[in-house]
Coordinates of C-alpha atoms in Angstrom, one line a residue:
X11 CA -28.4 -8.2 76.2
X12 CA -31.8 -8.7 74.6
X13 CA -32.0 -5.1 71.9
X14 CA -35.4 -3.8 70.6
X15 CA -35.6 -4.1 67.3
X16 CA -37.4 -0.6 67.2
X17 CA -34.3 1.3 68.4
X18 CA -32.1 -1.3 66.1
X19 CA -34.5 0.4 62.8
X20 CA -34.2 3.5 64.4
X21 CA -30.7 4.1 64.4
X22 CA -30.1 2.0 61.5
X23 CA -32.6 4.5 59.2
X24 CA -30.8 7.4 61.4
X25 CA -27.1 6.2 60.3
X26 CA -28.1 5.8 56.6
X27 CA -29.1 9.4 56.6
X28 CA -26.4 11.0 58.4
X29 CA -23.8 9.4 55.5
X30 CA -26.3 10.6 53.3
X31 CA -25.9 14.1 54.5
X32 CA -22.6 14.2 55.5
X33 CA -21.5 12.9 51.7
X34 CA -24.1 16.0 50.2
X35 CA -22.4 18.3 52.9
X36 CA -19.1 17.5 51.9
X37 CA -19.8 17.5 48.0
X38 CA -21.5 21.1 49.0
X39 CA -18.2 22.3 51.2
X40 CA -16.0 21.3 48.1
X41 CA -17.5 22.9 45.7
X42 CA -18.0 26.2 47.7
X43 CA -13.7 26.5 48.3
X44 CA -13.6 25.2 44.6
X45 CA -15.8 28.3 43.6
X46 CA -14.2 30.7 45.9
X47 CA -10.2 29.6 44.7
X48 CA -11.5 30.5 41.3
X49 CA -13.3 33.5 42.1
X50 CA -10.2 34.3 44.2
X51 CA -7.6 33.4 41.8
X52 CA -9.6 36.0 39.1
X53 CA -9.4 38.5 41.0
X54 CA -5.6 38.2 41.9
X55 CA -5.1 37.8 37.7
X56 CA -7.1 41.1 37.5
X57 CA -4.6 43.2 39.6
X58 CA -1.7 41.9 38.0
X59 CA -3.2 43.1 34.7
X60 CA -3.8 46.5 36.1
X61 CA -0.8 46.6 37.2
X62 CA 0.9 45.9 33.8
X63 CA -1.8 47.6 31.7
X64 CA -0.8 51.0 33.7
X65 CA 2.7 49.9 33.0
X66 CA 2.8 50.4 29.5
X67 CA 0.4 52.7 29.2
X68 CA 3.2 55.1 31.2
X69 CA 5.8 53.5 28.7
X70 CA 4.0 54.5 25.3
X71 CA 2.9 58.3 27.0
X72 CA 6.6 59.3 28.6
X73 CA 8.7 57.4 26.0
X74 CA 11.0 55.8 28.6
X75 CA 14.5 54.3 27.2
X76 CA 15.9 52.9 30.2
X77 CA 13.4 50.6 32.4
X78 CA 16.1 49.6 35.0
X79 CA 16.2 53.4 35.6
X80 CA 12.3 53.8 35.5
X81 CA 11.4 51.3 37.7
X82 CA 13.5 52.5 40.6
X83 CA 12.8 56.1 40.3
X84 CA 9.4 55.2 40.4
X85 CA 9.1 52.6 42.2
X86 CA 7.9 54.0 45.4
X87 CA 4.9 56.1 43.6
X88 CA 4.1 52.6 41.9
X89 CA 3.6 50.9 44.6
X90 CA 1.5 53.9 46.7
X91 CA -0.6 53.7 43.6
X92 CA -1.7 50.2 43.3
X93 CA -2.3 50.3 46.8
X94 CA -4.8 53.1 46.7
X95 CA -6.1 51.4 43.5
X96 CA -6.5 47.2 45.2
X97 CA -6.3 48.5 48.9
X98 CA -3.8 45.8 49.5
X99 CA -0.1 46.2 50.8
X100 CA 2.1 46.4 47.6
X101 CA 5.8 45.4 47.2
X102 CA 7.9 45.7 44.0
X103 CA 11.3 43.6 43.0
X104 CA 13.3 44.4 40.7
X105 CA 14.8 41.8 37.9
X106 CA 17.1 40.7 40.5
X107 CA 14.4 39.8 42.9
X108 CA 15.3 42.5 45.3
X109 CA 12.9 44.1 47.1
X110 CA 13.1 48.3 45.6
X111 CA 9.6 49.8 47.5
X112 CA 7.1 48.5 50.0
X113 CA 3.8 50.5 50.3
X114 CA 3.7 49.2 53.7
X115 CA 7.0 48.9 55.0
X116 CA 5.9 48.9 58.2
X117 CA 4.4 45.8 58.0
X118 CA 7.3 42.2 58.7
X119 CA 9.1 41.4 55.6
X120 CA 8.0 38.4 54.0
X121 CA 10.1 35.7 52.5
X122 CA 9.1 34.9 49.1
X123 CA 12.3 33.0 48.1
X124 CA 10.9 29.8 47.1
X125 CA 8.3 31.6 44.2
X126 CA 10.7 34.2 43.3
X127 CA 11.7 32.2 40.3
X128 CA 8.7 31.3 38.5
X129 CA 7.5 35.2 39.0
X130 CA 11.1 36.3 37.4
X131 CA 10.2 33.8 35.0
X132 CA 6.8 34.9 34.0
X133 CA 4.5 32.8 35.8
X134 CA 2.2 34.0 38.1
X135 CA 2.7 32.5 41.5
X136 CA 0.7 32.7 45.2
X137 CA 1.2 31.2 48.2
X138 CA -1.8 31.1 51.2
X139 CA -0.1 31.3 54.7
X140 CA -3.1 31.6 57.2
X141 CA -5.6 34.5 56.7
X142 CA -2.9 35.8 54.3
X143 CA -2.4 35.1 50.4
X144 CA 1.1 36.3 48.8
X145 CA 0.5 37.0 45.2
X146 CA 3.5 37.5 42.9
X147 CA 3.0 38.6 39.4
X148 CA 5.8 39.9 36.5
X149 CA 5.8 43.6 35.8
X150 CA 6.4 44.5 32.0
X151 CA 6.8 47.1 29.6
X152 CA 6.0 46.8 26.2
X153 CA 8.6 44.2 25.3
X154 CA 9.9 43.3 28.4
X155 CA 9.4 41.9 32.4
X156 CA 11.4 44.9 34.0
X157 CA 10.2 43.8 37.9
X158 CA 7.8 41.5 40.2
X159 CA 4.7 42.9 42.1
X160 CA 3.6 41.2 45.3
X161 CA 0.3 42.0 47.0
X162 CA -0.4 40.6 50.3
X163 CA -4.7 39.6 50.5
X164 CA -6.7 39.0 53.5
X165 CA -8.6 35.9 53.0
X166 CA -9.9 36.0 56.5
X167 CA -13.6 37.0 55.5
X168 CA -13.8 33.9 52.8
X169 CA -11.9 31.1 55.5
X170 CA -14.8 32.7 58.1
X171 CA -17.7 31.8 55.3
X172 CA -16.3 28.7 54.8
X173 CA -16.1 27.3 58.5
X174 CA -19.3 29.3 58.7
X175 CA -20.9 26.5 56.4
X176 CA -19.0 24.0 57.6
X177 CA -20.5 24.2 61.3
X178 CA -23.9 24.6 59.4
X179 CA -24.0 21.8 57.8
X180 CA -22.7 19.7 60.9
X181 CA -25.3 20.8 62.7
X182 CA -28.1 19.9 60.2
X183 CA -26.9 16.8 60.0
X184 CA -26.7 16.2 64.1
X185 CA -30.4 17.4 64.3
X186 CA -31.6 15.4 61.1
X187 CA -29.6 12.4 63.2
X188 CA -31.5 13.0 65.9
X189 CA -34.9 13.1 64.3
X190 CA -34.6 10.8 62.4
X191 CA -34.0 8.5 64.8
X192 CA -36.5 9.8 67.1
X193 CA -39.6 9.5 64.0
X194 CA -38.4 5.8 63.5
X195 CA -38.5 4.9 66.8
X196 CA -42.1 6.2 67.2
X197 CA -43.0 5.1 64.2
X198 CA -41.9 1.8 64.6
X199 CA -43.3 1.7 67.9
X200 CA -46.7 -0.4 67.0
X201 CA -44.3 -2.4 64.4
X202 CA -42.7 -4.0 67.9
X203 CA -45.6 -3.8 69.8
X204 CA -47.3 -6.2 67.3
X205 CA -44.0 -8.8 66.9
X206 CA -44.3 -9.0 70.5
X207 CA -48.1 -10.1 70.5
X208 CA -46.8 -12.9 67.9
X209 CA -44.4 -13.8 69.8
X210 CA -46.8 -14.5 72.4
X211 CA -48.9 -16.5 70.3
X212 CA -46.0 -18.9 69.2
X213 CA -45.0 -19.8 73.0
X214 CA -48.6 -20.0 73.4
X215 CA -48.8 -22.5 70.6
X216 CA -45.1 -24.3 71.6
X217 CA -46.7 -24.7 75.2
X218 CA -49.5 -26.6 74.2
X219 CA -52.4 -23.8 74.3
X220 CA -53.4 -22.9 70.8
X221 CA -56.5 -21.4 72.3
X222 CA -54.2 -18.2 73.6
X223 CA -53.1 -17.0 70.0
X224 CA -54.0 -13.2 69.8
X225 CA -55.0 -12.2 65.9
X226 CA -54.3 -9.0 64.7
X227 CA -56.3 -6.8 62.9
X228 CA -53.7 -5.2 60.4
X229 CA -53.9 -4.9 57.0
X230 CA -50.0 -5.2 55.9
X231 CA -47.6 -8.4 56.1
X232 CA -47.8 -8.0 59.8
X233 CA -51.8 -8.8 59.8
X234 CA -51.1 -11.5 57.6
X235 CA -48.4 -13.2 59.7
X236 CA -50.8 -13.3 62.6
X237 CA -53.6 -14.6 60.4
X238 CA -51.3 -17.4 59.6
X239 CA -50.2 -18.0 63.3
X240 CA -53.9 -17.9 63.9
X241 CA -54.8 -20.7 61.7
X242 CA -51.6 -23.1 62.9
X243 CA -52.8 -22.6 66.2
X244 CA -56.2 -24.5 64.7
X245 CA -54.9 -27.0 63.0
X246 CA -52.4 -27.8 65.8
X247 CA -55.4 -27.8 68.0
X248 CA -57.4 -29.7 65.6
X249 CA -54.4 -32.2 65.0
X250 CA -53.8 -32.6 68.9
X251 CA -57.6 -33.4 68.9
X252 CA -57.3 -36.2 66.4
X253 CA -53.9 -37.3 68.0
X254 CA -55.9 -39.7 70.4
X255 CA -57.7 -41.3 67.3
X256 CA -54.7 -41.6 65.5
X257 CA -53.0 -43.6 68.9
X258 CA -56.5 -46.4 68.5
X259 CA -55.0 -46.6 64.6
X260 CA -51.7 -47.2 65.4
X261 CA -52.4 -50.3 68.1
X262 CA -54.8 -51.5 65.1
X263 CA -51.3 -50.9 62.9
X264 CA -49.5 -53.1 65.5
X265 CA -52.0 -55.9 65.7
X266 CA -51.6 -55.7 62.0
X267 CA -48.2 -56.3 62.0
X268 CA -48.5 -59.0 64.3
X269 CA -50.8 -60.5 61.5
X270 CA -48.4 -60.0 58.9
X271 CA -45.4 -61.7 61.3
X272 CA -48.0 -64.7 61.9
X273 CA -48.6 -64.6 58.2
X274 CA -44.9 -64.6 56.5
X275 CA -44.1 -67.5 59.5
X276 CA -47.2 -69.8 57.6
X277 CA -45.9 -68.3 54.7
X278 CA -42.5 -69.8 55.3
X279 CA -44.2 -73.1 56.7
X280 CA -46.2 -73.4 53.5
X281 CA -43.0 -73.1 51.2
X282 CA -41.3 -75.5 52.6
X283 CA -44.1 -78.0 53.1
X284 CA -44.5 -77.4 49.5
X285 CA -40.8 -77.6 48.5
X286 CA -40.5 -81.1 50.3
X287 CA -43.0 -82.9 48.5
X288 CA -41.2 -82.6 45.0
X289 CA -37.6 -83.2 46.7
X290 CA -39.0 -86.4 48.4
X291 CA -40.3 -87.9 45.4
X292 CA -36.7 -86.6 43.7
X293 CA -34.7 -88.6 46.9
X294 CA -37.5 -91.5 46.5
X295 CA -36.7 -92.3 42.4
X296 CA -32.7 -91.3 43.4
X297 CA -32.9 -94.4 45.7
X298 CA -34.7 -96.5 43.7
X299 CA -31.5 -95.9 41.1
X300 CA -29.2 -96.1 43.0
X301 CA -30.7 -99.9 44.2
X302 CA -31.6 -100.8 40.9
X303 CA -29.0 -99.7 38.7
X304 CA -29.7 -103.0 36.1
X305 CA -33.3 -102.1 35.4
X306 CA -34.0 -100.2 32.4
X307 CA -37.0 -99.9 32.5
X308 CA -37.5 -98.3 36.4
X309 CA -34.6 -95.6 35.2
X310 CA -37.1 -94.3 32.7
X311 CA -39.6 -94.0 34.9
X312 CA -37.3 -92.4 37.5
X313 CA -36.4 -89.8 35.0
X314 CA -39.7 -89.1 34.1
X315 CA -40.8 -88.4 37.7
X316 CA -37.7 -86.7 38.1
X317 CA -37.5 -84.1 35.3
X318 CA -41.9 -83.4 35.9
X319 CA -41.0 -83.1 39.8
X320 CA -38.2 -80.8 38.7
X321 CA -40.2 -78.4 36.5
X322 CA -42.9 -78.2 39.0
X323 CA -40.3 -77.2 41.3
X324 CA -38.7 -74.4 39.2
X325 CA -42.6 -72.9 38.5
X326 CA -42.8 -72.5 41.8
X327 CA -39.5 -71.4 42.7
X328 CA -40.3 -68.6 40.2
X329 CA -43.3 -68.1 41.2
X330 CA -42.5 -67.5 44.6
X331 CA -39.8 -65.6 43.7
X332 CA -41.9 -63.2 41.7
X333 CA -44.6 -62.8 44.9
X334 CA -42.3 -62.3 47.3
X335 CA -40.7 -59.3 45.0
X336 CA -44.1 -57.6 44.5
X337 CA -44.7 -57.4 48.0
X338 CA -41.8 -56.7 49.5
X339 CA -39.9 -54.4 46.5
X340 CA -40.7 -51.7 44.1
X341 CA -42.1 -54.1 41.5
X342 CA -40.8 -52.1 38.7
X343 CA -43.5 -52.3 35.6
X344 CA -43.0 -51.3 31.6
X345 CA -46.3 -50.0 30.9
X346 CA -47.0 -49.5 27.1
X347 CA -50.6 -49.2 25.4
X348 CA -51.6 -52.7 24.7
X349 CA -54.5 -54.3 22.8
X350 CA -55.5 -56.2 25.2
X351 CA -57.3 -58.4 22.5
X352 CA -54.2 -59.4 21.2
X353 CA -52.3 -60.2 24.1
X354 CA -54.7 -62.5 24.7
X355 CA -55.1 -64.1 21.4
X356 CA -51.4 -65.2 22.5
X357 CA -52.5 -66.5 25.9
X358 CA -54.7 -68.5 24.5
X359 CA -52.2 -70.0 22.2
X360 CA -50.0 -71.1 24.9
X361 CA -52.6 -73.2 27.0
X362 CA -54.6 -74.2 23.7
X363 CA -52.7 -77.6 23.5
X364 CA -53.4 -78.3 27.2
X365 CA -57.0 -77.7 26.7
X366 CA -57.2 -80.0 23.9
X367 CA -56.0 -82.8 25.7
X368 CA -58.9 -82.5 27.8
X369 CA -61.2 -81.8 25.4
X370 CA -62.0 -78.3 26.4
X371 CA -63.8 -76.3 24.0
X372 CA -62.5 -72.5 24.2
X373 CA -64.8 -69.9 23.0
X374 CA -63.1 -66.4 22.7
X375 CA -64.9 -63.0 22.2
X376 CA -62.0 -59.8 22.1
X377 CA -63.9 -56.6 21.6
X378 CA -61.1 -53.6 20.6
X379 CA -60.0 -52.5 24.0
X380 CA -56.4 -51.2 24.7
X381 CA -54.6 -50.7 28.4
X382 CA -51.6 -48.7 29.5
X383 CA -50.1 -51.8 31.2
X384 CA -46.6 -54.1 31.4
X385 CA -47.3 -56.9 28.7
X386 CA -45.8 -59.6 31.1
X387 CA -47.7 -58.6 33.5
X388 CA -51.0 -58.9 31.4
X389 CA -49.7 -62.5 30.0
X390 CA -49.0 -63.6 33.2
X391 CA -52.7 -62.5 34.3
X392 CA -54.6 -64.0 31.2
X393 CA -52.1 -67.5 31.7
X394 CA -53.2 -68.2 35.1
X395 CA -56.1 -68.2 34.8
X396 CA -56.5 -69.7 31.5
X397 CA -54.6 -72.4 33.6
X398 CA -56.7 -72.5 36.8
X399 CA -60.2 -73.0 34.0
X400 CA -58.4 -75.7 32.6
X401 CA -57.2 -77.7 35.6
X402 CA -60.4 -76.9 37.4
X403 CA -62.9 -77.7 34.4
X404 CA -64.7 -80.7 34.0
X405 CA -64.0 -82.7 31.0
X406 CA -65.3 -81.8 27.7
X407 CA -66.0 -79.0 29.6
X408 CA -65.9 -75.2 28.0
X409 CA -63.8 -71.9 28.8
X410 CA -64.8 -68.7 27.4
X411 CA -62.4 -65.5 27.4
X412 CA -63.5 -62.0 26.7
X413 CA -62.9 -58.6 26.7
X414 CA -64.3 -55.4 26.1
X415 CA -64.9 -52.1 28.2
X416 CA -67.4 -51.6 30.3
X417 CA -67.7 -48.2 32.6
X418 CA -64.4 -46.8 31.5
X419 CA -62.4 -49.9 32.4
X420 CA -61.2 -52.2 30.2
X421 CA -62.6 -55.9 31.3
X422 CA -60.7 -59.2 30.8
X423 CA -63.4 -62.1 32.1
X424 CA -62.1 -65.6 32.1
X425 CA -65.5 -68.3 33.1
X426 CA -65.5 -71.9 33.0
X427 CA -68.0 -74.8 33.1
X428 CA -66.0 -76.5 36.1
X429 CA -67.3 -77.6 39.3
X430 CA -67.5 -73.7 41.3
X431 CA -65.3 -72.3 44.0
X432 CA -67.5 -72.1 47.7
X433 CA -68.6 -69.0 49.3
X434 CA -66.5 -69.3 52.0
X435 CA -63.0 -70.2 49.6
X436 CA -63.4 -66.8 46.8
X437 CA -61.5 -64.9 49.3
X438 CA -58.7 -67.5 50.6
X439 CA -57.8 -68.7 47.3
X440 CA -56.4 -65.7 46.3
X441 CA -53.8 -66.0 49.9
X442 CA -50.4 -67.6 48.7
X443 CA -50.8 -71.6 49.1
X444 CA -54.0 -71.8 49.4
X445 CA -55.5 -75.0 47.3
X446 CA -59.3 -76.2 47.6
X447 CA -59.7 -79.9 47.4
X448 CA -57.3 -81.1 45.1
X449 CA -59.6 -83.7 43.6
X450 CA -61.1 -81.2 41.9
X451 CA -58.1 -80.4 39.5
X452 CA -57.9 -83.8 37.8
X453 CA -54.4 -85.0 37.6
X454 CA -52.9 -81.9 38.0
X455 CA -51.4 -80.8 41.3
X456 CA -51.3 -77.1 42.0
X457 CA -49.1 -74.9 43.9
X458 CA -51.8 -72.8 45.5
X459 CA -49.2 -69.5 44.4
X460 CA -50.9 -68.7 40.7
X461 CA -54.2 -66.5 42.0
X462 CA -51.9 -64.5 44.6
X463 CA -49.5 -63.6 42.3
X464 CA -52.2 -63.1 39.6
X465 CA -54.3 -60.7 42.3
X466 CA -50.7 -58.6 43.2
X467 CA -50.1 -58.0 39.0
X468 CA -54.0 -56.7 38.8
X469 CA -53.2 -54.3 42.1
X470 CA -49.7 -53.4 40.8
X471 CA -51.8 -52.4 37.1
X472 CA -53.9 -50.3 39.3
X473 CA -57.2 -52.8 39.2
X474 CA -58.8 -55.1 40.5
X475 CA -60.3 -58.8 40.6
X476 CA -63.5 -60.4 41.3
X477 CA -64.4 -64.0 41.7
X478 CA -68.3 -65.2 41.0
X479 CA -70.0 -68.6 40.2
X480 CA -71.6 -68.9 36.9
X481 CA -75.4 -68.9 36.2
X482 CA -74.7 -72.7 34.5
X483 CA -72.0 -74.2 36.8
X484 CA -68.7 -73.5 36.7
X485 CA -66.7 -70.2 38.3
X486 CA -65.8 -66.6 36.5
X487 CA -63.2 -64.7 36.8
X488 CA -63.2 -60.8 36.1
X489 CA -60.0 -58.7 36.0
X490 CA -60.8 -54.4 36.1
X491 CA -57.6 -52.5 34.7
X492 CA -57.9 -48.6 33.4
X493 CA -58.3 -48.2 29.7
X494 CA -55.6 -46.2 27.8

């Protein structure tokens, strides 16, 4: 059964005030008998010093020897006096605890066994039994106790004030109950009204019709909720509007993907078109041994084939190897601030001996520029390409290698005096196996791998790579990477 939170608040806030009152009424009640015991229990100790103080004031006047003998020939005029005197029924025992007068004899006996002997003791002792308090106190001379006094007290008067207060305070707290309840439900009242207007707005909004959301005009968390509802009901309108766009980008996504699955099936075709060639020539010079085993002079020539068909097959294992991780997996990068001058200073050592074979002049111009990039990755960068200007150069040709910064980018440019890549190749040559006419690289055979796996390392830096021909013949190469 669906409850309203209104009359939930209500008699929650209702509850929590009627334990508040009822724990300050009792508190109140307690300390009202507390008070009236000890006013009560004064008063009692009050008679009983009366009582004694006219005691021995009779002893020290009349000079009385024997108190056994005074206190029962006088007994009954003791007791008629302190009645007249507390207006209270009066009874006197003697040491033995026997009753000797009764100013209201009259009146029922009443047992007093049980406090009997703390009175004969000395104590005094009372005893509330209904409206009626029986208060016994010892009777003494000078030196003394010679008897007990008992007065009987109506407490009828004080037990009346007390429930008095007691119904009171119930009813205070039954009407505080009550209007408490009442004021929170009223008050609470436009509190619901306004949770149910939001609630109409969100079913509006789960069914599809943002248009429907109510705002209200409040200025307290309330107003704010709706103000938020309000603007979800927007952008849930203005993302269902741009839902239908979204569907034309995701059959683009899927013809994509389709690309890609054409793509990785050449890509697989081209690595093992390319992995046959070396392991035929490898099979080729294996037969040739095994057919010739006399001939010296063939097994050199095997072995030489062999071991250069063998190290172009690892480079490209390893190459291929290292593409396929940087576009399928987290390529994971140590980036440290590099001089990028330096870095390349060692490039350049490492290809320098394969330039001078061909007689390449290499001219090199490092401007102080440092990058926040993996040092492989740089050396792997500045290798390739230092490679591809070689193979692709013409001889005695040059290669000239810079860096410096230029726009807030530090700029590695690699040109070379070869014979120019066409229009229609400077995008393709950077696809894996992509090789332009093969003439063009001299002896050397390429594996069509080192500019894809050059432009992946420039991406994975966070730059980029541009391919353009050179006013005097010949191709550059310029590589974009942020500047630390």
């Amino acid at each position: 059964m669906k409850q309203s939170i209104k009359f939930k608040t209500g008699f929650f806030l209702a509850t929590i005030l009627l334990i508040a009152i009822t724990a300050l009424s009792a508190l109140v009640l307690f300390n009202i008998r507390n008070y009236q015991r000890q006013e009560f229990e004064r008063t009692l100790m009050e008679r009983g010093e009366i009582a004694n103080d006219y005691i021995k004031q009779t002893y020290l006047m009349e000079s009385i020897v024997d108190p056994q003998a005074f206190i029962h020939t006088r007994a009954a005029a003791l007791v008629k006096r302190f009645d007249l005197i507390s207006g209270l029924r009066v009874v006197l025992y003697d040491r033995d605890g026997e009753i000797i007068a009764d100013s209201r004899s009259y009146l029922p006996t009443v047992a007093v066994e049980k406090m009997m002997p703390y009175a004969l003791d000395g104590q005094n002792v009372y005893v509330q039994r209904g409206n009626t308090v029986h208060f016994l106190t010892p009777l003494s001379n000078t030196n003394q106790q010679i008897g007990v006094l008992r007065y009987d007290d109506d407490v009828s008067a004080m037990n009346a004030f007390y429930g008095l207060m007691t119904k009171r305070l119930m009813s205070m707290a039954g009407i505080v109950f009550v209007v408490t309840l009442v004021g929170a439900i009223v008050f609470s009242h436009p509190l619901t009204k306004g949770l149910a207007q939001l609630t109409a707005s969100a079913a509006a909004i789960e069914a599809g019709r943002p248009k429907e959301v109510v705002r209200l005009v409040r200025k307290d968390e309330l107003g704010e909720l709706s103000e938020a509802i309000w603007h979800m009901g927007e952008t849930i309108a203005r993302q269902m509007n741009a839902l239908h766009s979204e569907q034309d980008k995701l059959r683009h996504a899927v013809d994509d993907l389709e690309a890609m699955g054409q793509h990785q099936k050449r890509f697989i075709g081209n690595v093992t078109h390319e992995f046959r060639t070396p392991l035929t020539v490898i099979k080729a010079y294996a037969d040739l041994i095994q057919m010739y085993e006399s001939d010296r002079e063939l097994h050199g020539e095997a072995a030489a084939y062999i071991q250069k068909e063998v190290s172009r097959l690892s480079e490209m294992v390893n190459r291929v190897l290292r593409l396929t991780a940087m576009e399928h997996y987290d390529f994971q990068l140590k980036c440290e601030v590099l001089n990028l001058g330096e870095c390349l200073e060692v490039a350049v050592q490492h290809v320098h001996g394969k330039a001078q074979h061909r007689g390449l002049e290499m001219i090199q111009a490092f401007e102080p520029v440092c990058v926040y990039a993996d040092r492989e990755a740089v050396m792997q960068i500045a290798i390739n390409l230092l490679d591809n200007a070689i193979k692709y150069n013409r001889p005695n040709g040059r290669i000239t290698i810079r860096c410096f910064e230029m726009d807030q980018m530090a700029c590695l440019e690699v040109a070379d005096t070869g014979v120019g890549i066409s229009e229609s190749e400077k995008t393709a040559i950077f696809e894996p196996f992509y090789r332009i006419d093969q003439s063009r690289a001299g002896d050397d055979e390429s594996s069509g791998i080192g500019l894809a796996l050059v432009k992946g390392l420039v991406e994975k830096l966070g730059g980029q790579i541009t391919v353009e021909d050179e006013v005097t013949g010949g191709t550059r190469f310029t590589v974009r990477m942020p500047i630390a």
